[in-house]
Amino acid sequence: MIFIYKIKQKINNSIALKTAVIFGGFVFAVFLILFSYLYLTEKKNLKLSLIDRGKFLSTIYSSISIRAMELGDDISLINNIQSLVEQQDVVHAMILSPQGNVIAHNKPTELGKMYDDNLSKKSSAVESMTIFTYPYRENASLFVYEFASPLISKGQKIGVLRFALTSRMVNESLERRLEFFSVIFILMVVLSVIISYFYGLSLSSPLVMARENLEDVEKETALLE
């Protein structure tokens, strides 16, 4: 009897394990695709949110800067730039002349300088709001979104507002989302494997009973013959 019981258990476990592996693999693939899609969608939405915030800041501070430049109020102009750079994740802010020299900057030592790098030349030449993206210094995972907006007064370009936002908040939010998705993913896969294992056990019991009944019939048939 013990021998027969062990055989039954082996059959049950074998079917249950196969069911758990097949169903667990299916659930793993489904949730991997689902969570990858959710993560990429969240990443896209966070980036769009950052860009929208940059556009909003550009609109607000462009109008304030134009007004200060029209009045020749250099103090207000510099205060506005300092206020802009104090916004979350803004790493630098400045106003360039149409020729490319610095009219206002969050660092007083930069006033009057002429930047000759390609990005500064492109920024000073923009005719509409333009966004430039590049890695933040040596940190390849952190990106800078630089906004350049022309300052137009009475139909003439009097300068360019230039400021940069980093993707630090985006990266931190994505890390939190990834941790959350990873925990949920592991829990769902483990739970599905456990459920499928016990479901496999319930499926195997009728099969074992049917096999036993078939063997009994064969034995009875052999005795009658």
Tab-separated table of C-alpha atoms in Angstrom:
chain	number	residue	atom	x	y	z
A	1	MET	CA	0.000	0.000	0.000
A	2	ILE	CA	2.814	2.407	0.839
A	3	PHE	CA	4.436	1.645	-2.514
A	4	ILE	CA	1.178	2.351	-4.375
A	5	TYR	CA	0.701	5.591	-2.401
A	6	LYS	CA	4.195	6.768	-3.363
A	7	ILE	CA	3.480	6.041	-7.025
A	8	LYS	CA	0.274	8.065	-6.808
A	9	GLN	CA	2.153	10.940	-5.219
A	10	LYS	CA	4.811	10.860	-7.941
A	11	ILE	CA	2.144	10.958	-10.642
A	12	ASN	CA	0.326	13.794	-8.896
A	13	ASN	CA	3.520	15.786	-8.371
A	14	SER	CA	4.658	15.226	-11.941
A	15	ILE	CA	1.417	16.526	-13.430
A	16	ALA	CA	1.288	19.380	-10.921
A	17	LEU	CA	4.852	20.440	-11.687
A	18	LYS	CA	4.256	20.352	-15.425
A	19	THR	CA	1.120	22.448	-14.985
A	20	ALA	CA	2.968	24.890	-12.735
A	21	VAL	CA	5.879	25.251	-15.180
A	22	ILE	CA	3.657	25.748	-18.228
A	23	PHE	CA	1.226	28.126	-16.569
A	24	GLY	CA	3.998	29.924	-14.661
A	25	GLY	CA	5.943	30.461	-17.876
A	26	PHE	CA	2.842	31.807	-19.591
A	27	VAL	CA	2.105	34.205	-16.720
A	28	PHE	CA	5.756	35.285	-16.637
A	29	ALA	CA	5.688	36.170	-20.344
A	30	VAL	CA	2.344	37.997	-20.082
A	31	PHE	CA	3.333	40.077	-17.067
A	32	LEU	CA	6.782	40.796	-18.494
A	33	ILE	CA	5.174	42.293	-21.602
A	34	LEU	CA	2.536	44.115	-19.548
A	35	PHE	CA	4.949	45.655	-17.042
A	36	SER	CA	7.419	46.577	-19.790
A	37	TYR	CA	4.630	48.407	-21.589
A	38	LEU	CA	3.527	50.167	-18.384
A	39	TYR	CA	7.110	51.164	-17.577
A	40	LEU	CA	7.790	52.561	-21.047
A	41	THR	CA	4.458	54.402	-21.030
A	42	GLU	CA	5.241	55.898	-17.625
A	43	LYS	CA	8.692	56.933	-18.854
A	44	LYS	CA	7.183	58.646	-21.889
A	45	ASN	CA	4.552	60.453	-19.788
A	46	LEU	CA	7.135	61.695	-17.279
A	47	LYS	CA	9.318	63.061	-20.072
A	48	LEU	CA	6.333	64.800	-21.665
A	49	SER	CA	5.441	66.259	-18.265
A	50	LEU	CA	8.992	67.598	-17.886
A	51	ILE	CA	8.875	69.157	-21.354
A	52	ASP	CA	5.474	70.720	-20.636
A	53	ARG	CA	6.855	72.210	-17.435
A	54	GLY	CA	9.802	73.639	-19.367
A	55	LYS	CA	7.450	75.157	-21.940
A	56	PHE	CA	5.389	76.716	-19.163
A	57	LEU	CA	8.465	78.240	-17.524
A	58	SER	CA	9.659	79.474	-20.901
A	59	THR	CA	6.352	81.226	-21.583
A	60	ILE	CA	6.191	82.872	-18.153
A	61	TYR	CA	9.800	84.043	-17.924
A	62	SER	CA	9.992	85.091	-21.567
A	63	SER	CA	7.185	87.603	-21.097
A	64	ILE	CA	8.702	88.890	-17.837
A	65	SER	CA	12.156	89.222	-19.442
A	66	ILE	CA	10.781	91.057	-22.479
A	67	ARG	CA	9.044	93.547	-20.215
A	68	ALA	CA	12.219	94.135	-18.163
A	69	MET	CA	14.309	94.611	-21.318
A	70	GLU	CA	11.800	97.056	-22.797
A	71	LEU	CA	12.011	99.121	-19.605
A	72	GLY	CA	15.806	98.809	-19.469
A	73	ASP	CA	15.481	97.389	-15.950
A	74	ASP	CA	18.646	95.294	-15.666
A	75	ILE	CA	18.100	94.586	-11.966
A	76	SER	CA	14.650	93.067	-12.597
A	77	LEU	CA	16.069	91.126	-15.534
A	78	ILE	CA	18.813	89.573	-13.405
A	79	ASN	CA	16.346	88.890	-10.551
A	80	ASN	CA	14.048	87.098	-12.993
A	81	ILE	CA	16.911	84.888	-14.190
A	82	GLN	CA	17.893	84.154	-10.591
A	83	SER	CA	14.273	83.257	-9.817
A	84	LEU	CA	14.193	80.934	-12.831
A	85	VAL	CA	17.339	79.050	-11.831
A	86	GLU	CA	15.890	78.500	-8.360
A	87	GLN	CA	13.069	76.444	-9.874
A	88	GLN	CA	13.282	72.686	-9.323
A	89	ASP	CA	15.877	70.921	-11.512
A	90	VAL	CA	16.909	74.083	-13.391
A	91	VAL	CA	20.721	73.936	-13.677
A	92	HIS	CA	21.374	77.226	-15.468
A	93	ALA	CA	19.506	80.172	-16.931
A	94	MET	CA	20.588	83.125	-19.041
A	95	ILE	CA	19.583	85.644	-21.649
A	96	LEU	CA	21.689	85.966	-24.769
A	97	SER	CA	21.721	88.843	-27.191
A	98	PRO	CA	20.907	88.118	-30.856
A	99	GLN	CA	24.677	88.166	-31.408
A	100	GLY	CA	25.242	85.521	-28.709
A	101	ASN	CA	26.802	87.438	-25.815
A	102	VAL	CA	25.389	87.092	-22.288
A	103	ILE	CA	23.014	89.853	-21.200
A	104	ALA	CA	21.908	88.188	-17.955
A	105	HIS	CA	23.011	85.016	-16.203
A	106	ASN	CA	22.441	83.238	-12.915
A	107	LYS	CA	26.213	83.569	-12.382
A	108	PRO	CA	27.355	87.229	-12.359
A	109	THR	CA	30.831	86.231	-13.595
A	110	GLU	CA	29.305	85.122	-16.922
A	111	LEU	CA	27.892	88.541	-17.837
A	112	GLY	CA	29.166	89.885	-21.137
A	113	LYS	CA	30.745	86.622	-22.237
A	114	MET	CA	30.440	85.333	-25.771
A	115	TYR	CA	29.947	81.577	-25.952
A	116	ASP	CA	31.373	80.016	-29.088
A	117	ASP	CA	30.204	76.407	-28.622
A	118	ASN	CA	27.767	74.955	-31.155
A	119	LEU	CA	24.881	74.730	-28.681
A	120	SER	CA	25.177	78.413	-27.733
A	121	LYS	CA	25.319	79.416	-31.383
A	122	LYS	CA	22.236	77.343	-32.155
A	123	SER	CA	20.437	78.763	-29.099
A	124	SER	CA	21.140	82.391	-29.999
A	125	ALA	CA	19.943	81.772	-33.573
A	126	VAL	CA	16.525	80.215	-32.757
A	127	GLU	CA	13.422	81.827	-34.244
A	128	SER	CA	10.931	79.809	-32.193
A	129	MET	CA	11.101	77.869	-28.944
A	130	THR	CA	13.544	74.999	-29.419
A	131	ILE	CA	14.483	72.134	-27.117
A	132	PHE	CA	17.969	70.622	-27.122
A	133	THR	CA	18.706	67.333	-25.349
A	134	TYR	CA	22.096	66.014	-24.258
A	135	PRO	CA	23.680	63.945	-21.412
A	136	TYR	CA	24.331	65.760	-18.155
A	137	ARG	CA	28.117	65.968	-17.803
A	138	GLU	CA	29.567	62.493	-17.136
A	139	ASN	CA	26.269	60.993	-15.993
A	140	ALA	CA	24.950	59.166	-19.075
A	141	SER	CA	21.683	58.213	-17.326
A	142	LEU	CA	20.836	61.858	-16.591
A	143	PHE	CA	19.737	64.082	-19.460
A	144	VAL	CA	19.453	67.834	-19.880
A	145	TYR	CA	16.525	69.424	-21.668
A	146	GLU	CA	17.637	72.881	-22.735
A	147	PHE	CA	14.993	75.386	-23.779
A	148	ALA	CA	15.804	78.330	-26.014
A	149	SER	CA	13.061	80.901	-26.681
A	150	PRO	CA	13.440	84.067	-28.749
A	151	LEU	CA	12.427	87.299	-26.995
A	152	ILE	CA	10.398	89.355	-29.429
A	153	SER	CA	9.530	93.001	-28.825
A	154	LYS	CA	7.640	95.080	-31.411
A	155	GLY	CA	8.337	92.466	-34.068
A	156	GLN	CA	12.089	92.416	-33.440
A	157	LYS	CA	14.238	89.805	-31.731
A	158	ILE	CA	15.914	91.461	-28.753
A	159	GLY	CA	17.383	88.359	-27.136
A	160	VAL	CA	17.038	84.674	-26.333
A	161	LEU	CA	15.958	83.125	-23.039
A	162	ARG	CA	17.979	79.986	-22.442
A	163	PHE	CA	17.638	77.603	-19.498
A	164	ALA	CA	18.128	73.883	-18.818
A	165	LEU	CA	16.183	71.281	-16.866
A	166	THR	CA	17.695	67.956	-15.803
A	167	SER	CA	15.810	64.661	-15.844
A	168	ARG	CA	16.677	63.951	-12.193
A	169	MET	CA	13.058	63.891	-11.029
A	170	VAL	CA	12.092	61.759	-14.017
A	171	ASN	CA	14.823	59.237	-13.204
A	172	GLU	CA	13.891	59.104	-9.525
A	173	SER	CA	10.219	58.589	-10.352
A	174	LEU	CA	11.108	55.847	-12.826
A	175	GLU	CA	13.269	54.096	-10.226
A	176	ARG	CA	10.358	54.084	-7.770
A	177	ARG	CA	8.020	52.780	-10.475
A	178	LEU	CA	10.508	50.076	-11.436
A	179	GLU	CA	10.822	48.915	-7.827
A	180	PHE	CA	7.038	48.806	-7.483
A	181	PHE	CA	6.558	46.944	-10.769
A	182	SER	CA	9.326	44.462	-9.859
A	183	VAL	CA	7.728	43.599	-6.518
A	184	ILE	CA	4.277	43.166	-8.085
A	185	PHE	CA	5.774	41.143	-10.941
A	186	ILE	CA	7.552	38.703	-8.605
A	187	LEU	CA	4.506	38.316	-6.362
A	188	MET	CA	2.190	37.644	-9.306
A	189	VAL	CA	4.531	35.054	-10.848
A	190	VAL	CA	5.084	33.231	-7.527
A	191	LEU	CA	1.361	33.280	-6.762
A	192	SER	CA	0.481	31.967	-10.216
A	193	VAL	CA	2.999	29.105	-9.884
A	194	ILE	CA	1.610	28.086	-6.484
A	195	ILE	CA	-1.996	28.211	-7.683
A	196	SER	CA	-1.190	26.282	-10.861
A	197	TYR	CA	0.701	23.645	-8.839
A	198	PHE	CA	-2.294	22.914	-6.616
A	199	TYR	CA	-4.568	23.114	-9.624
A	200	GLY	CA	-2.376	20.484	-11.262
A	201	LEU	CA	-2.747	18.292	-8.201
A	202	SER	CA	-6.520	18.537	-8.448
A	203	LEU	CA	-6.346	17.627	-12.129
A	204	SER	CA	-4.105	14.620	-11.554
A	205	SER	CA	-6.330	12.916	-8.961
A	206	PRO	CA	-9.089	11.892	-11.431
A	207	LEU	CA	-6.429	10.664	-13.858
A	208	VAL	CA	-4.875	8.453	-11.214
A	209	MET	CA	-8.278	7.077	-10.240
A	210	ALA	CA	-9.153	6.404	-13.891
A	211	ARG	CA	-5.859	4.553	-14.353
A	212	GLU	CA	-6.523	2.437	-11.256
A	213	ASN	CA	-10.027	1.573	-12.468
A	214	LEU	CA	-8.646	0.613	-15.873
A	215	GLU	CA	-6.051	-1.639	-14.268
A	216	ASP	CA	-8.751	-3.304	-12.127
A	217	VAL	CA	-10.863	-3.950	-15.214
A	218	GLU	CA	-7.873	-5.447	-17.038
A	219	LYS	CA	-7.136	-7.716	-14.049
A	220	GLU	CA	-10.758	-8.881	-13.845
A	221	THR	CA	-10.826	-9.525	-17.604
A	222	ALA	CA	-7.638	-11.585	-17.362
A	223	LEU	CA	-9.086	-13.696	-14.529
A	224	LEU	CA	-12.287	-14.397	-16.452
A	225	GLU	CA	-10.293	-15.550	-19.442
